[in-house]
């Protein structure tokens, strides 16, 4: 029962944070034009065998069986250890995570599926991204620094 309450509280907290961010980031109405809204993405990575619960920005080594999450903000870049690089990569592809160039790397053929999810906005346009990868290495090769908040260069 405590586990369920923890999961519900974590989800409610993330949803409240996202709602607060949206409310605070909403551009003020100008007489002639609107200012562009800030760029932000709520990111999560969930292992296939994940236990319920979200650890915001928690390093994977601390609890590899839980969903990990971070809020990436890009003006100025913040939200995880590689926020500046992630924002630059997103800027290069107009916020389309699927268009980030594939990084040349050799990944092990280990089946440990992870699902990467991003929701938010980029240059005032909504972003919805969900993709399941065969393992963390493949995810990193295909998404660059966007979901790499718990790693260093």
mmCIF file with all atom_site columns, C-alpha atoms in Angstrom, residues 36-102:
data_model
loop_
_atom_site.group_PDB
_atom_site.id
_atom_site.type_symbol
_atom_site.label_atom_id
_atom_site.label_alt_id
_atom_site.label_comp_id
_atom_site.label_asym_id
_atom_site.label_entity_id
_atom_site.label_seq_id
_atom_site.pdbx_PDB_ins_code
_atom_site.Cartn_x
_atom_site.Cartn_y
_atom_site.Cartn_z
_atom_site.occupancy
_atom_site.B_iso_or_equiv
_atom_site.pdbx_formal_charge
_atom_site.auth_seq_id
_atom_site.auth_comp_id
_atom_site.auth_asym_id
_atom_site.auth_atom_id
_atom_site.pdbx_PDB_model_num
ATOM 1  C CA . UNK A 1 36  ? 7.404  32.668 -27.957 1.00 0.00 ? 36  UNK A CA 1
ATOM 2  C CA . UNK A 1 37  ? 7.097  30.236 -25.053 1.00 0.00 ? 37  UNK A CA 1
ATOM 3  C CA . UNK A 1 38  ? 10.182 28.593 -23.547 1.00 0.00 ? 38  UNK A CA 1
ATOM 4  C CA . UNK A 1 39  ? 11.440 25.212 -24.675 1.00 0.00 ? 39  UNK A CA 1
ATOM 5  C CA . UNK A 1 40  ? 10.930 22.376 -22.186 1.00 0.00 ? 40  UNK A CA 1
ATOM 6  C CA . UNK A 1 41  ? 10.541 18.616 -22.180 1.00 0.00 ? 41  UNK A CA 1
ATOM 7  C CA . UNK A 1 42  ? 9.438  16.262 -19.430 1.00 0.00 ? 42  UNK A CA 1
ATOM 8  C CA . UNK A 1 43  ? 11.618 13.192 -20.036 1.00 0.00 ? 43  UNK A CA 1
ATOM 9  C CA . UNK A 1 44  ? 11.246 9.658  -18.688 1.00 0.00 ? 44  UNK A CA 1
ATOM 10 C CA . UNK A 1 45  ? 13.124 6.411  -19.280 1.00 0.00 ? 45  UNK A CA 1
ATOM 11 C CA . UNK A 1 46  ? 11.412 3.213  -18.169 1.00 0.00 ? 46  UNK A CA 1
ATOM 12 C CA . UNK A 1 47  ? 13.082 -0.208 -18.187 1.00 0.00 ? 47  UNK A CA 1
ATOM 13 C CA . UNK A 1 48  ? 10.874 -3.014 -19.487 1.00 0.00 ? 48  UNK A CA 1
ATOM 14 C CA . UNK A 1 49  ? 10.837 -4.637 -16.042 1.00 0.00 ? 49  UNK A CA 1
ATOM 15 C CA . UNK A 1 50  ? 10.429 -1.356 -14.144 1.00 0.00 ? 50  UNK A CA 1
ATOM 16 C CA . UNK A 1 51  ? 8.960  -1.157 -10.700 1.00 0.00 ? 51  UNK A CA 1
ATOM 17 C CA . UNK A 1 52  ? 6.395  1.638  -10.228 1.00 0.00 ? 52  UNK A CA 1
ATOM 18 C CA . UNK A 1 53  ? 7.792  4.962  -9.099  1.00 0.00 ? 53  UNK A CA 1
ATOM 19 C CA . UNK A 1 54  ? 9.709  7.833  -10.638 1.00 0.00 ? 54  UNK A CA 1
ATOM 20 C CA . UNK A 1 55  ? 13.047 9.079  -9.430  1.00 0.00 ? 55  UNK A CA 1
ATOM 21 C CA . UNK A 1 56  ? 13.536 12.619 -10.835 1.00 0.00 ? 56  UNK A CA 1
ATOM 22 C CA . UNK A 1 57  ? 17.077 12.876 -12.167 1.00 0.00 ? 57  UNK A CA 1
ATOM 23 C CA . UNK A 1 58  ? 18.161 9.832  -10.164 1.00 0.00 ? 58  UNK A CA 1
ATOM 24 C CA . UNK A 1 59  ? 21.265 8.084  -11.492 1.00 0.00 ? 59  UNK A CA 1
ATOM 25 C CA . UNK A 1 60  ? 20.458 4.731  -13.051 1.00 0.00 ? 60  UNK A CA 1
ATOM 26 C CA . UNK A 1 61  ? 22.966 3.003  -10.787 1.00 0.00 ? 61  UNK A CA 1
ATOM 27 C CA . UNK A 1 62  ? 20.937 4.044  -7.701  1.00 0.00 ? 62  UNK A CA 1
ATOM 28 C CA . UNK A 1 63  ? 17.803 2.139  -8.733  1.00 0.00 ? 63  UNK A CA 1
ATOM 29 C CA . UNK A 1 64  ? 18.015 0.621  -12.209 1.00 0.00 ? 64  UNK A CA 1
ATOM 30 C CA . UNK A 1 65  ? 14.575 -0.999 -12.010 1.00 0.00 ? 65  UNK A CA 1
ATOM 31 C CA . UNK A 1 66  ? 12.620 2.271  -11.638 1.00 0.00 ? 66  UNK A CA 1
ATOM 32 C CA . UNK A 1 67  ? 11.423 4.875  -14.093 1.00 0.00 ? 67  UNK A CA 1
ATOM 33 C CA . UNK A 1 68  ? 13.848 7.789  -14.200 1.00 0.00 ? 68  UNK A CA 1
ATOM 34 C CA . UNK A 1 69  ? 12.695 11.289 -15.057 1.00 0.00 ? 69  UNK A CA 1
ATOM 35 C CA . UNK A 1 70  ? 13.959 14.818 -15.628 1.00 0.00 ? 70  UNK A CA 1
ATOM 36 C CA . UNK A 1 71  ? 12.610 18.167 -16.757 1.00 0.00 ? 71  UNK A CA 1
ATOM 37 C CA . UNK A 1 72  ? 14.823 19.589 -19.522 1.00 0.00 ? 72  UNK A CA 1
ATOM 38 C CA . UNK A 1 73  ? 14.694 23.373 -19.822 1.00 0.00 ? 73  UNK A CA 1
ATOM 39 C CA . UNK A 1 74  ? 16.604 25.165 -22.556 1.00 0.00 ? 74  UNK A CA 1
ATOM 40 C CA . UNK A 1 75  ? 16.558 28.899 -21.814 1.00 0.00 ? 75  UNK A CA 1
ATOM 41 C CA . UNK A 1 76  ? 19.045 28.687 -20.125 1.00 0.00 ? 76  UNK A CA 1
ATOM 42 C CA . UNK A 1 77  ? 19.861 24.972 -20.420 1.00 0.00 ? 77  UNK A CA 1
ATOM 43 C CA . UNK A 1 78  ? 19.239 23.058 -17.196 1.00 0.00 ? 78  UNK A CA 1
ATOM 44 C CA . UNK A 1 79  ? 17.567 19.912 -15.947 1.00 0.00 ? 79  UNK A CA 1
ATOM 45 C CA . UNK A 1 80  ? 20.325 17.310 -16.180 1.00 0.00 ? 80  UNK A CA 1
ATOM 46 C CA . UNK A 1 81  ? 24.101 16.968 -16.474 1.00 0.00 ? 81  UNK A CA 1
ATOM 47 C CA . UNK A 1 82  ? 24.127 17.315 -20.280 1.00 0.00 ? 82  UNK A CA 1
ATOM 48 C CA . UNK A 1 83  ? 21.327 19.868 -20.712 1.00 0.00 ? 83  UNK A CA 1
ATOM 49 C CA . UNK A 1 84  ? 23.342 22.283 -22.880 1.00 0.00 ? 84  UNK A CA 1
ATOM 50 C CA . UNK A 1 85  ? 24.305 19.535 -25.313 1.00 0.00 ? 85  UNK A CA 1
ATOM 51 C CA . UNK A 1 86  ? 20.760 18.110 -25.343 1.00 0.00 ? 86  UNK A CA 1
ATOM 52 C CA . UNK A 1 87  ? 19.288 21.549 -26.092 1.00 0.00 ? 87  UNK A CA 1
ATOM 53 C CA . UNK A 1 88  ? 21.824 22.104 -28.902 1.00 0.00 ? 88  UNK A CA 1
ATOM 54 C CA . UNK A 1 89  ? 20.992 18.719 -30.439 1.00 0.00 ? 89  UNK A CA 1
ATOM 55 C CA . UNK A 1 90  ? 17.264 19.453 -30.236 1.00 0.00 ? 90  UNK A CA 1
ATOM 56 C CA . UNK A 1 91  ? 17.790 22.899 -31.734 1.00 0.00 ? 91  UNK A CA 1
ATOM 57 C CA . UNK A 1 92  ? 19.612 21.336 -34.698 1.00 0.00 ? 92  UNK A CA 1
ATOM 58 C CA . UNK A 1 93  ? 16.581 19.134 -35.504 1.00 0.00 ? 93  UNK A CA 1
ATOM 59 C CA . UNK A 1 94  ? 13.839 21.643 -34.611 1.00 0.00 ? 94  UNK A CA 1
ATOM 60 C CA . UNK A 1 95  ? 12.853 19.648 -31.518 1.00 0.00 ? 95  UNK A CA 1
ATOM 61 C CA . UNK A 1 96  ? 12.228 16.382 -33.380 1.00 0.00 ? 96  UNK A CA 1
ATOM 62 C CA . UNK A 1 97  ? 13.986 13.756 -31.262 1.00 0.00 ? 97  UNK A CA 1
ATOM 63 C CA . UNK A 1 98  ? 13.555 11.075 -33.938 1.00 0.00 ? 98  UNK A CA 1
ATOM 64 C CA . UNK A 1 99  ? 15.642 13.218 -36.323 1.00 0.00 ? 99  UNK A CA 1
ATOM 65 C CA . UNK A 1 100 ? 18.726 13.354 -34.080 1.00 0.00 ? 100 UNK A CA 1
ATOM 66 C CA . UNK A 1 101 ? 21.557 11.818 -36.130 1.00 0.00 ? 101 UNK A CA 1
ATOM 67 C CA . UNK A 1 102 ? 22.543 8.278  -35.214 1.00 0.00 ? 102 UNK A CA 1
#
